[in-house]
């Protein structure tokens, strides 16, 4: 096409306005102002728009959710503590369904069902263990606990001591005519020149007498020793004695392992006294003997443990025995239910105050009335009663605590929004302080320049070079942890960034002709600063400073996480804004101790603060890029 | 150049001295927390006297002693009195009184500069010289941070270079998104999430920093993974972003076009011309990033129970039981490292950028 030769004659051209006068014409399109231009640029970046929307939703959420919430997020309700998350819809897929998986819970040995062979864990209500999830298994244990079954016992000598003596707690009574014997089963004997002496103290003798010894040359196996060897002279028909075991060794690395100590009658197969496992480990150290010292420990024990899924909500909302339910609350409750809570006497209760209630009443039964206390002429007392928690708290069906509850029974979902609100408000307040201080400082430094500028820059540099640990230590030591410390730490060096941006803007505009013109007309410094220079730079300054808000939130959460900021139970009033003492950092700090057992306490706050920070940063960057396209990409 | 170095060095020393003095004076204004037991307190105050921070006097006049014991006379507000029985069974008061803070400050400077005596710990390790407490912990912290430094630099560079070379492709978008995410999330949140996932849920890594005396190399190695990761994520993100920005700028510059027109392949041009030029401004940033790592490691040490300087600092900062000497020494450690890095950065700018070298003469 381009190569094609064209022949153009004068007929191909014509005058457009040969006869007309030329006037200024109005634009056919609408003019695009500075802000509109910025908004168009802002809207072009899809991901930034998404981020901004999410940020907007989060801010909206911090306002709306605490208002709408019907759940408790301020009071401590121990009965609702540590409930796992429960979400509608998702729960049908087995995720966040209000149950929690427990493992390594010791089994109450008395509850073992002979049919299934399964035992129930200690400290849990068996009816709320989800059907079919209970499993029992055995784990090795060494602790001296009743739950730790079977296993062996080991004796060792401490260095510089000659032997270790232990003896049975109870006194063993045996009839001599039936030929009682002590049986001991040795599993291992390690070391040279080591001996295990078995001693008894018959009533006739004042001292323990050795009835038998086992040495390392004898080796392992079962040994039997006769009681008779201890008795000299006239044999009494009945003797009572403790059994004493004495491990003799001069080497700390030698030890002896045995699992049972039993006393038999010669003629019978069944032991009359038998010690093994936990009972054997209960043998006492001979503390009166100053030459005896060492350790008597267990090994290879078996601990029966259970793993199961537990319905925490069911357990929390069941009938519960409440100790010390205050009478004031009690009468309030009774009044509010009226006829539904008409108490009648409990025939089976020993306490004269014992009462029963109809089914419709959340109180099921009064067990007893506690003694009253008189404080300042007023009488206070309380009841021990059985209360249905679901009805008492007004739950007709199992509630959904979306993110679970924390240790104090507060709804984490609502609490998290309240915390985010606190973080955001602190962020905005501190950032506005920083921005104001920064603008003033930067204006002075930038406008006057010269020596003033140099001195102010040097001062700002010194302040900016102070490590945050130094600021932290100074303010914490002087004012103690709390909101004052928190805000002081955040503003002490936070304004420097804004100041340097402002200074740059002032350097950029103060030499312009219009400033010079104004100056020659006799304008004062204040007029030049506030009317001519600052308004030109303010857009850049503000949009660049928006990023201080996420920075402040970041720093606030870090300081609160370390425990030097705000905390539960506090509330403050800053510039007319009422804040609770819970911020996201505080929630994360709460969750830290329970990272293993209750990860949701950390997971949800961590996710929310991450999303908040990411969207806030994206929003800030987008805003800055939109208003100052020249700065794009230079972070 | 020499003048530039001298000016910067002197300036850094002024800043250092200002910060340390400010810290010392302000901490001295806060209420004291001497050792809790009577015996340790006696030793502590005797040492304070020896170091010149306090004066000691004895009240042995029986009537005066009696009136103090009866609580009739307040002898002084911020001093400590010890009741003693002397050889002839008379009661006497030994009174320790702090000297004015200005005097204490000069004594402190003297002790630190001439004897390297940073005082004695009052709560963390009672009556142990503070420097001895710190000495064992500095290597742990430095080791952790140096490993993190050498771990994050190559990753950050590579990601930044990839993003710059594949600018505006999905690879670049993915990396830029990751950068945005990790630069935004506080590092203790990253650390907590990592610990939760890799430590507690999957049980791949230990949930606590293994004790130093365990001579199991594999365990020690595994123990380093989580804190190094926790420290590195934000640093990687930062470095990637800067590398990408610098390299993008260089890639569009005219000398690179010239290199291509001379006949160099893209690969040659990028490696020989673009890379080198973009790396130059990055080096000071990397030196300074060490300071960022170090201050971030305080909280990581707390989460992962790493026995480093950060943890000892937080222990000395337990509310209502402050150990000022430990706080002072630890913050001095952090301040010195920070300012040393600043100095290095300043000097490296001077070496790298000839304009600054010239500027020294004005």
PDB file of C-alpha atoms in Angstrom, chain A residues 381-609:
ATOM      1  CA  UNK A 381     -24.796 -15.277  99.834  1.00  0.00           C
ATOM      2  CA  UNK A 382     -24.779 -17.726  97.009  1.00  0.00           C
ATOM      3  CA  UNK A 383     -26.203 -21.049  95.939  1.00  0.00           C
ATOM      4  CA  UNK A 384     -24.704 -24.230  94.630  1.00  0.00           C
ATOM      5  CA  UNK A 385     -27.044 -25.248  91.895  1.00  0.00           C
ATOM      6  CA  UNK A 386     -27.453 -27.193  88.714  1.00  0.00           C
ATOM      7  CA  UNK A 387     -28.024 -24.944  85.778  1.00  0.00           C
ATOM      8  CA  UNK A 388     -28.719 -25.591  82.145  1.00  0.00           C
ATOM      9  CA  UNK A 389     -26.340 -23.279  80.399  1.00  0.00           C
ATOM     10  CA  UNK A 390     -28.051 -23.216  77.045  1.00  0.00           C
ATOM     11  CA  UNK A 391     -31.325 -22.062  78.570  1.00  0.00           C
ATOM     12  CA  UNK A 392     -29.653 -19.709  80.995  1.00  0.00           C
ATOM     13  CA  UNK A 393     -27.821 -17.956  78.182  1.00  0.00           C
ATOM     14  CA  UNK A 394     -30.953 -17.989  76.047  1.00  0.00           C
ATOM     15  CA  UNK A 395     -29.733 -20.405  73.394  1.00  0.00           C
ATOM     16  CA  UNK A 396     -32.590 -22.448  72.022  1.00  0.00           C
ATOM     17  CA  UNK A 397     -30.203 -24.162  69.658  1.00  0.00           C
ATOM     18  CA  UNK A 398     -26.469 -24.671  69.660  1.00  0.00           C
ATOM     19  CA  UNK A 399     -24.847 -21.293  68.900  1.00  0.00           C
ATOM     20  CA  UNK A 400     -22.343 -20.733  66.139  1.00  0.00           C
ATOM     21  CA  UNK A 401     -19.138 -19.230  67.462  1.00  0.00           C
ATOM     22  CA  UNK A 402     -17.654 -18.754  64.018  1.00  0.00           C
ATOM     23  CA  UNK A 403     -14.039 -18.501  65.150  1.00  0.00           C
ATOM     24  CA  UNK A 404     -14.547 -20.271  68.471  1.00  0.00           C
ATOM     25  CA  UNK A 405     -14.105 -18.690  71.857  1.00  0.00           C
ATOM     26  CA  UNK A 406     -10.987 -17.711  73.738  1.00  0.00           C
ATOM     27  CA  UNK A 407      -9.821 -18.806  77.165  1.00  0.00           C
ATOM     28  CA  UNK A 408     -12.232 -16.453  78.898  1.00  0.00           C
ATOM     29  CA  UNK A 409     -15.243 -17.603  76.887  1.00  0.00           C
ATOM     30  CA  UNK A 410     -15.424 -14.544  74.656  1.00  0.00           C
ATOM     31  CA  UNK A 411     -16.578 -14.895  71.065  1.00  0.00           C
ATOM     32  CA  UNK A 412     -13.415 -14.655  69.015  1.00  0.00           C
ATOM     33  CA  UNK A 413     -15.238 -13.533  65.873  1.00  0.00           C
ATOM     34  CA  UNK A 414     -16.667 -10.393  67.458  1.00  0.00           C
ATOM     35  CA  UNK A 415     -13.581  -9.845  69.535  1.00  0.00           C
ATOM     36  CA  UNK A 416     -11.445  -9.952  66.415  1.00  0.00           C
ATOM     37  CA  UNK A 417     -13.473  -7.205  64.745  1.00  0.00           C
ATOM     38  CA  UNK A 418     -13.346  -5.115  67.898  1.00  0.00           C
ATOM     39  CA  UNK A 419      -9.601  -5.675  68.010  1.00  0.00           C
ATOM     40  CA  UNK A 420      -9.186  -4.721  64.357  1.00  0.00           C
ATOM     41  CA  UNK A 421     -11.211  -1.581  65.034  1.00  0.00           C
ATOM     42  CA  UNK A 422      -8.899  -0.693  67.913  1.00  0.00           C
ATOM     43  CA  UNK A 423      -5.829  -1.337  65.756  1.00  0.00           C
ATOM     44  CA  UNK A 424      -7.239   0.756  62.928  1.00  0.00           C
ATOM     45  CA  UNK A 425      -8.228   3.657  65.165  1.00  0.00           C
ATOM     46  CA  UNK A 426      -4.854   3.681  66.900  1.00  0.00           C
ATOM     47  CA  UNK A 427      -3.274   3.505  63.448  1.00  0.00           C
ATOM     48  CA  UNK A 428      -5.263   6.481  62.176  1.00  0.00           C
ATOM     49  CA  UNK A 429      -4.758   8.583  65.306  1.00  0.00           C
ATOM     50  CA  UNK A 430      -1.033   7.954  65.535  1.00  0.00           C
ATOM     51  CA  UNK A 431      -0.590   8.405  61.803  1.00  0.00           C
ATOM     52  CA  UNK A 432      -2.404  11.741  61.893  1.00  0.00           C
ATOM     53  CA  UNK A 433      -0.200  12.907  64.764  1.00  0.00           C
ATOM     54  CA  UNK A 434       2.867  11.791  62.821  1.00  0.00           C
ATOM     55  CA  UNK A 435       1.676  13.442  59.630  1.00  0.00           C
ATOM     56  CA  UNK A 436       0.920  16.755  61.401  1.00  0.00           C
ATOM     57  CA  UNK A 437       4.253  16.832  63.212  1.00  0.00           C
ATOM     58  CA  UNK A 438       6.082  15.765  60.066  1.00  0.00           C
ATOM     59  CA  UNK A 439       4.450  18.433  57.915  1.00  0.00           C
ATOM     60  CA  UNK A 440       5.240  21.207  60.377  1.00  0.00           C
ATOM     61  CA  UNK A 441       8.810  20.029  60.873  1.00  0.00           C
ATOM     62  CA  UNK A 442       9.434  19.408  57.193  1.00  0.00           C
ATOM     63  CA  UNK A 443       7.894  22.772  56.217  1.00  0.00           C
ATOM     64  CA  UNK A 444      10.127  24.739  58.541  1.00  0.00           C
ATOM     65  CA  UNK A 445      13.189  22.769  57.563  1.00  0.00           C
ATOM     66  CA  UNK A 446      12.449  22.973  53.857  1.00  0.00           C
ATOM     67  CA  UNK A 447      11.276  26.569  53.724  1.00  0.00           C
ATOM     68  CA  UNK A 448      14.055  28.233  55.668  1.00  0.00           C
ATOM     69  CA  UNK A 449      16.842  25.963  54.434  1.00  0.00           C
ATOM     70  CA  UNK A 450      20.443  26.853  55.216  1.00  0.00           C
ATOM     71  CA  UNK A 451      21.634  26.438  58.792  1.00  0.00           C
ATOM     72  CA  UNK A 452      18.124  25.823  60.132  1.00  0.00           C
ATOM     73  CA  UNK A 453      17.734  23.013  57.677  1.00  0.00           C
ATOM     74  CA  UNK A 454      21.091  21.460  58.504  1.00  0.00           C
ATOM     75  CA  UNK A 455      20.444  21.526  62.244  1.00  0.00           C
ATOM     76  CA  UNK A 456      16.935  20.192  61.904  1.00  0.00           C
ATOM     77  CA  UNK A 457      18.096  17.449  59.554  1.00  0.00           C
ATOM     78  CA  UNK A 458      20.832  16.416  61.946  1.00  0.00           C
ATOM     79  CA  UNK A 459      18.345  16.298  64.819  1.00  0.00           C
ATOM     80  CA  UNK A 460      15.941  14.212  62.767  1.00  0.00           C
ATOM     81  CA  UNK A 461      18.780  11.876  61.851  1.00  0.00           C
ATOM     82  CA  UNK A 462      19.741  11.301  65.490  1.00  0.00           C
ATOM     83  CA  UNK A 463      16.113  10.597  66.413  1.00  0.00           C
ATOM     84  CA  UNK A 464      15.712   8.344  63.408  1.00  0.00           C
ATOM     85  CA  UNK A 465      18.839   6.365  64.261  1.00  0.00           C
ATOM     86  CA  UNK A 466      17.605   5.375  67.727  1.00  0.00           C
ATOM     87  CA  UNK A 467      16.875   1.641  67.594  1.00  0.00           C
ATOM     88  CA  UNK A 468      13.300   0.839  68.570  1.00  0.00           C
ATOM     89  CA  UNK A 469      14.552  -1.295  71.452  1.00  0.00           C
ATOM     90  CA  UNK A 470      16.021   1.825  73.041  1.00  0.00           C
ATOM     91  CA  UNK A 471      12.785   3.793  72.699  1.00  0.00           C
ATOM     92  CA  UNK A 472      10.874   0.795  73.975  1.00  0.00           C
ATOM     93  CA  UNK A 473      13.063   0.364  77.044  1.00  0.00           C
ATOM     94  CA  UNK A 474      13.003   4.055  77.940  1.00  0.00           C
ATOM     95  CA  UNK A 475       9.250   4.499  77.728  1.00  0.00           C
ATOM     96  CA  UNK A 476       8.408   1.168  79.326  1.00  0.00           C
ATOM     97  CA  UNK A 477      10.752   1.909  82.241  1.00  0.00           C
ATOM     98  CA  UNK A 478       9.408   5.416  82.707  1.00  0.00           C
ATOM     99  CA  UNK A 479       5.690   4.884  82.156  1.00  0.00           C
ATOM    100  CA  UNK A 480       5.148   1.120  82.328  1.00  0.00           C
ATOM    101  CA  UNK A 481       3.343  -0.886  79.643  1.00  0.00           C
ATOM    102  CA  UNK A 482       0.120   0.696  78.389  1.00  0.00           C
ATOM    103  CA  UNK A 483      -1.465   2.985  75.872  1.00  0.00           C
ATOM    104  CA  UNK A 484       0.723   6.002  76.735  1.00  0.00           C
ATOM    105  CA  UNK A 485       3.898   4.032  76.190  1.00  0.00           C
ATOM    106  CA  UNK A 486       2.501   2.548  73.013  1.00  0.00           C
ATOM    107  CA  UNK A 487       1.599   5.881  71.458  1.00  0.00           C
ATOM    108  CA  UNK A 488       4.841   7.546  72.570  1.00  0.00           C
ATOM    109  CA  UNK A 489       6.916   4.759  71.027  1.00  0.00           C
ATOM    110  CA  UNK A 490       4.967   5.044  67.796  1.00  0.00           C
ATOM    111  CA  UNK A 491       5.274   8.801  67.440  1.00  0.00           C
ATOM    112  CA  UNK A 492       8.819   9.287  68.638  1.00  0.00           C
ATOM    113  CA  UNK A 493      10.326   8.573  65.254  1.00  0.00           C
ATOM    114  CA  UNK A 494       7.244   8.044  63.094  1.00  0.00           C
ATOM    115  CA  UNK A 495       7.113  11.615  61.811  1.00  0.00           C
ATOM    116  CA  UNK A 496      10.547  11.570  60.192  1.00  0.00           C
ATOM    117  CA  UNK A 497       9.412  10.022  56.923  1.00  0.00           C
ATOM    118  CA  UNK A 498       6.646  12.564  56.482  1.00  0.00           C
ATOM    119  CA  UNK A 499       9.034  15.393  57.391  1.00  0.00           C
ATOM    120  CA  UNK A 500      11.502  14.396  54.694  1.00  0.00           C
ATOM    121  CA  UNK A 501       8.777  14.131  52.033  1.00  0.00           C
ATOM    122  CA  UNK A 502       7.463  17.556  53.032  1.00  0.00           C
ATOM    123  CA  UNK A 503      10.950  19.005  52.947  1.00  0.00           C
ATOM    124  CA  UNK A 504      11.493  17.693  49.426  1.00  0.00           C
ATOM    125  CA  UNK A 505       8.207  19.251  48.312  1.00  0.00           C
ATOM    126  CA  UNK A 506       9.235  22.579  49.818  1.00  0.00           C
ATOM    127  CA  UNK A 507      12.552  22.517  48.048  1.00  0.00           C
ATOM    128  CA  UNK A 508      10.688  21.801  44.847  1.00  0.00           C
ATOM    129  CA  UNK A 509       8.242  24.699  45.092  1.00  0.00           C
ATOM    130  CA  UNK A 510       9.944  27.402  47.099  1.00  0.00           C
ATOM    131  CA  UNK A 511      12.048  28.629  44.155  1.00  0.00           C
ATOM    132  CA  UNK A 512       9.130  28.882  41.756  1.00  0.00           C
ATOM    133  CA  UNK A 513       8.363  32.233  40.162  1.00  0.00           C
ATOM    134  CA  UNK A 514       4.919  32.599  41.705  1.00  0.00           C
ATOM    135  CA  UNK A 515       6.443  32.277  45.169  1.00  0.00           C
ATOM    136  CA  UNK A 516       9.007  34.882  44.275  1.00  0.00           C
ATOM    137  CA  UNK A 517       6.276  37.117  42.910  1.00  0.00           C
ATOM    138  CA  UNK A 518       4.286  36.823  46.096  1.00  0.00           C
ATOM    139  CA  UNK A 519       7.379  37.525  48.120  1.00  0.00           C
ATOM    140  CA  UNK A 520       8.191  40.663  46.165  1.00  0.00           C
ATOM    141  CA  UNK A 521       4.644  41.811  46.821  1.00  0.00           C
ATOM    142  CA  UNK A 522       5.490  41.650  50.513  1.00  0.00           C
ATOM    143  CA  UNK A 523       3.879  38.373  51.578  1.00  0.00           C
ATOM    144  CA  UNK A 524       4.972  37.046  54.959  1.00  0.00           C
ATOM    145  CA  UNK A 525       6.574  33.650  55.475  1.00  0.00           C
ATOM    146  CA  UNK A 526       3.359  32.178  56.858  1.00  0.00           C
ATOM    147  CA  UNK A 527       1.432  33.267  53.804  1.00  0.00           C
ATOM    148  CA  UNK A 528       4.050  31.830  51.471  1.00  0.00           C
ATOM    149  CA  UNK A 529       4.076  28.550  53.366  1.00  0.00           C
ATOM    150  CA  UNK A 530       0.376  28.070  53.835  1.00  0.00           C
ATOM    151  CA  UNK A 531      -1.033  29.724  50.714  1.00  0.00           C
ATOM    152  CA  UNK A 532       1.537  29.032  48.061  1.00  0.00           C
ATOM    153  CA  UNK A 533       3.837  26.151  48.804  1.00  0.00           C
ATOM    154  CA  UNK A 534       1.992  23.707  51.033  1.00  0.00           C
ATOM    155  CA  UNK A 535      -1.216  23.475  48.936  1.00  0.00           C
ATOM    156  CA  UNK A 536       0.895  22.475  45.945  1.00  0.00           C
ATOM    157  CA  UNK A 537       2.740  19.751  47.735  1.00  0.00           C
ATOM    158  CA  UNK A 538      -0.001  18.523  50.036  1.00  0.00           C
ATOM    159  CA  UNK A 539      -1.408  15.921  47.632  1.00  0.00           C
ATOM    160  CA  UNK A 540       1.927  14.199  47.328  1.00  0.00           C
ATOM    161  CA  UNK A 541       2.578  14.507  51.034  1.00  0.00           C
ATOM    162  CA  UNK A 542      -0.744  13.020  52.113  1.00  0.00           C
ATOM    163  CA  UNK A 543      -0.841  10.195  49.607  1.00  0.00           C
ATOM    164  CA  UNK A 544       2.689   9.202  50.485  1.00  0.00           C
ATOM    165  CA  UNK A 545       1.849   9.440  54.170  1.00  0.00           C
ATOM    166  CA  UNK A 546      -1.176   7.129  53.938  1.00  0.00           C
ATOM    167  CA  UNK A 547       1.330   4.285  54.128  1.00  0.00           C
ATOM    168  CA  UNK A 548       2.195   5.318  57.689  1.00  0.00           C
ATOM    169  CA  UNK A 549      -1.157   3.887  58.817  1.00  0.00           C
ATOM    170  CA  UNK A 550      -0.340   0.239  57.992  1.00  0.00           C
ATOM    171  CA  UNK A 551       3.151   0.852  59.350  1.00  0.00           C
ATOM    172  CA  UNK A 552       1.691   2.028  62.661  1.00  0.00           C
ATOM    173  CA  UNK A 553      -0.705  -0.940  62.798  1.00  0.00           C
ATOM    174  CA  UNK A 554       2.259  -3.216  62.152  1.00  0.00           C
ATOM    175  CA  UNK A 555       4.312  -1.637  64.937  1.00  0.00           C
ATOM    176  CA  UNK A 556       1.378  -1.505  67.339  1.00  0.00           C
ATOM    177  CA  UNK A 557       0.659  -5.206  66.926  1.00  0.00           C
ATOM    178  CA  UNK A 558       4.321  -6.025  67.463  1.00  0.00           C
ATOM    179  CA  UNK A 559       4.550  -4.005  70.679  1.00  0.00           C
ATOM    180  CA  UNK A 560       1.248  -5.336  72.003  1.00  0.00           C
ATOM    181  CA  UNK A 561       2.300  -8.853  71.085  1.00  0.00           C
ATOM    182  CA  UNK A 562       5.383  -8.447  73.245  1.00  0.00           C
ATOM    183  CA  UNK A 563       3.144  -7.251  76.075  1.00  0.00           C
ATOM    184  CA  UNK A 564       4.278  -3.637  76.269  1.00  0.00           C
ATOM    185  CA  UNK A 565       1.231  -2.153  74.623  1.00  0.00           C
ATOM    186  CA  UNK A 566      -2.396  -2.419  75.511  1.00  0.00           C
ATOM    187  CA  UNK A 567      -4.110  -5.470  76.974  1.00  0.00           C
ATOM    188  CA  UNK A 568      -7.388  -7.045  78.030  1.00  0.00           C
ATOM    189  CA  UNK A 569      -9.571  -5.187  80.463  1.00  0.00           C
ATOM    190  CA  UNK A 570      -8.296  -1.743  79.529  1.00  0.00           C
ATOM    191  CA  UNK A 571     -10.274   0.960  77.842  1.00  0.00           C
ATOM    192  CA  UNK A 572      -9.313   4.470  76.891  1.00  0.00           C
ATOM    193  CA  UNK A 573     -10.646   7.611  75.504  1.00  0.00           C
ATOM    194  CA  UNK A 574      -8.401   9.221  72.928  1.00  0.00           C
ATOM    195  CA  UNK A 575      -9.625  12.450  71.369  1.00  0.00           C
ATOM    196  CA  UNK A 576     -13.185  11.450  72.116  1.00  0.00           C
ATOM    197  CA  UNK A 577     -12.842   7.966  70.625  1.00  0.00           C
ATOM    198  CA  UNK A 578     -13.541   5.172  73.038  1.00  0.00           C
ATOM    199  CA  UNK A 579     -11.302   2.176  72.568  1.00  0.00           C
ATOM    200  CA  UNK A 580     -11.165  -1.254  74.114  1.00  0.00           C
ATOM    201  CA  UNK A 581      -7.798  -2.590  75.174  1.00  0.00           C
ATOM    202  CA  UNK A 582      -7.897  -5.502  72.761  1.00  0.00           C
ATOM    203  CA  UNK A 583      -5.931  -5.187  69.557  1.00  0.00           C
ATOM    204  CA  UNK A 584      -4.945  -7.837  67.059  1.00  0.00           C
ATOM    205  CA  UNK A 585      -1.507  -8.010  68.648  1.00  0.00           C
ATOM    206  CA  UNK A 586      -3.102  -8.746  72.017  1.00  0.00           C
ATOM    207  CA  UNK A 587      -5.182 -11.572  70.517  1.00  0.00           C
ATOM    208  CA  UNK A 588      -2.111 -13.073  68.873  1.00  0.00           C
ATOM    209  CA  UNK A 589      -0.277 -12.824  72.147  1.00  0.00           C
ATOM    210  CA  UNK A 590      -3.141 -14.729  73.832  1.00  0.00           C
ATOM    211  CA  UNK A 591      -2.971 -17.443  71.227  1.00  0.00           C
ATOM    212  CA  UNK A 592       0.777 -17.944  71.502  1.00  0.00           C
ATOM    213  CA  UNK A 593       0.600 -20.136  74.600  1.00  0.00           C
ATOM    214  CA  UNK A 594      -1.932 -22.419  72.942  1.00  0.00           C
ATOM    215  CA  UNK A 595      -0.368 -22.746  69.547  1.00  0.00           C
ATOM    216  CA  UNK A 596      -0.302 -26.516  69.792  1.00  0.00           C
ATOM    217  CA  UNK A 597      -3.677 -27.217  71.326  1.00  0.00           C
ATOM    218  CA  UNK A 598      -5.836 -24.427  69.929  1.00  0.00           C
ATOM    219  CA  UNK A 599      -4.322 -23.136  66.691  1.00  0.00           C
ATOM    220  CA  UNK A 600      -7.534 -21.319  65.710  1.00  0.00           C
ATOM    221  CA  UNK A 601      -6.840 -18.692  68.387  1.00  0.00           C
ATOM    222  CA  UNK A 602      -3.797 -17.691  66.346  1.00  0.00           C
ATOM    223  CA  UNK A 603      -4.942 -18.584  62.860  1.00  0.00           C
ATOM    224  CA  UNK A 604      -7.901 -16.228  62.501  1.00  0.00           C
ATOM    225  CA  UNK A 605      -6.272 -13.087  63.973  1.00  0.00           C
ATOM    226  CA  UNK A 606      -3.124 -13.793  61.955  1.00  0.00           C
ATOM    227  CA  UNK A 607      -5.100 -14.135  58.734  1.00  0.00           C
ATOM    228  CA  UNK A 608      -7.135 -11.010  59.359  1.00  0.00           C
ATOM    229  CA  UNK A 609      -4.156  -8.818  60.184  1.00  0.00           C
TER     230      UNK A 609
END
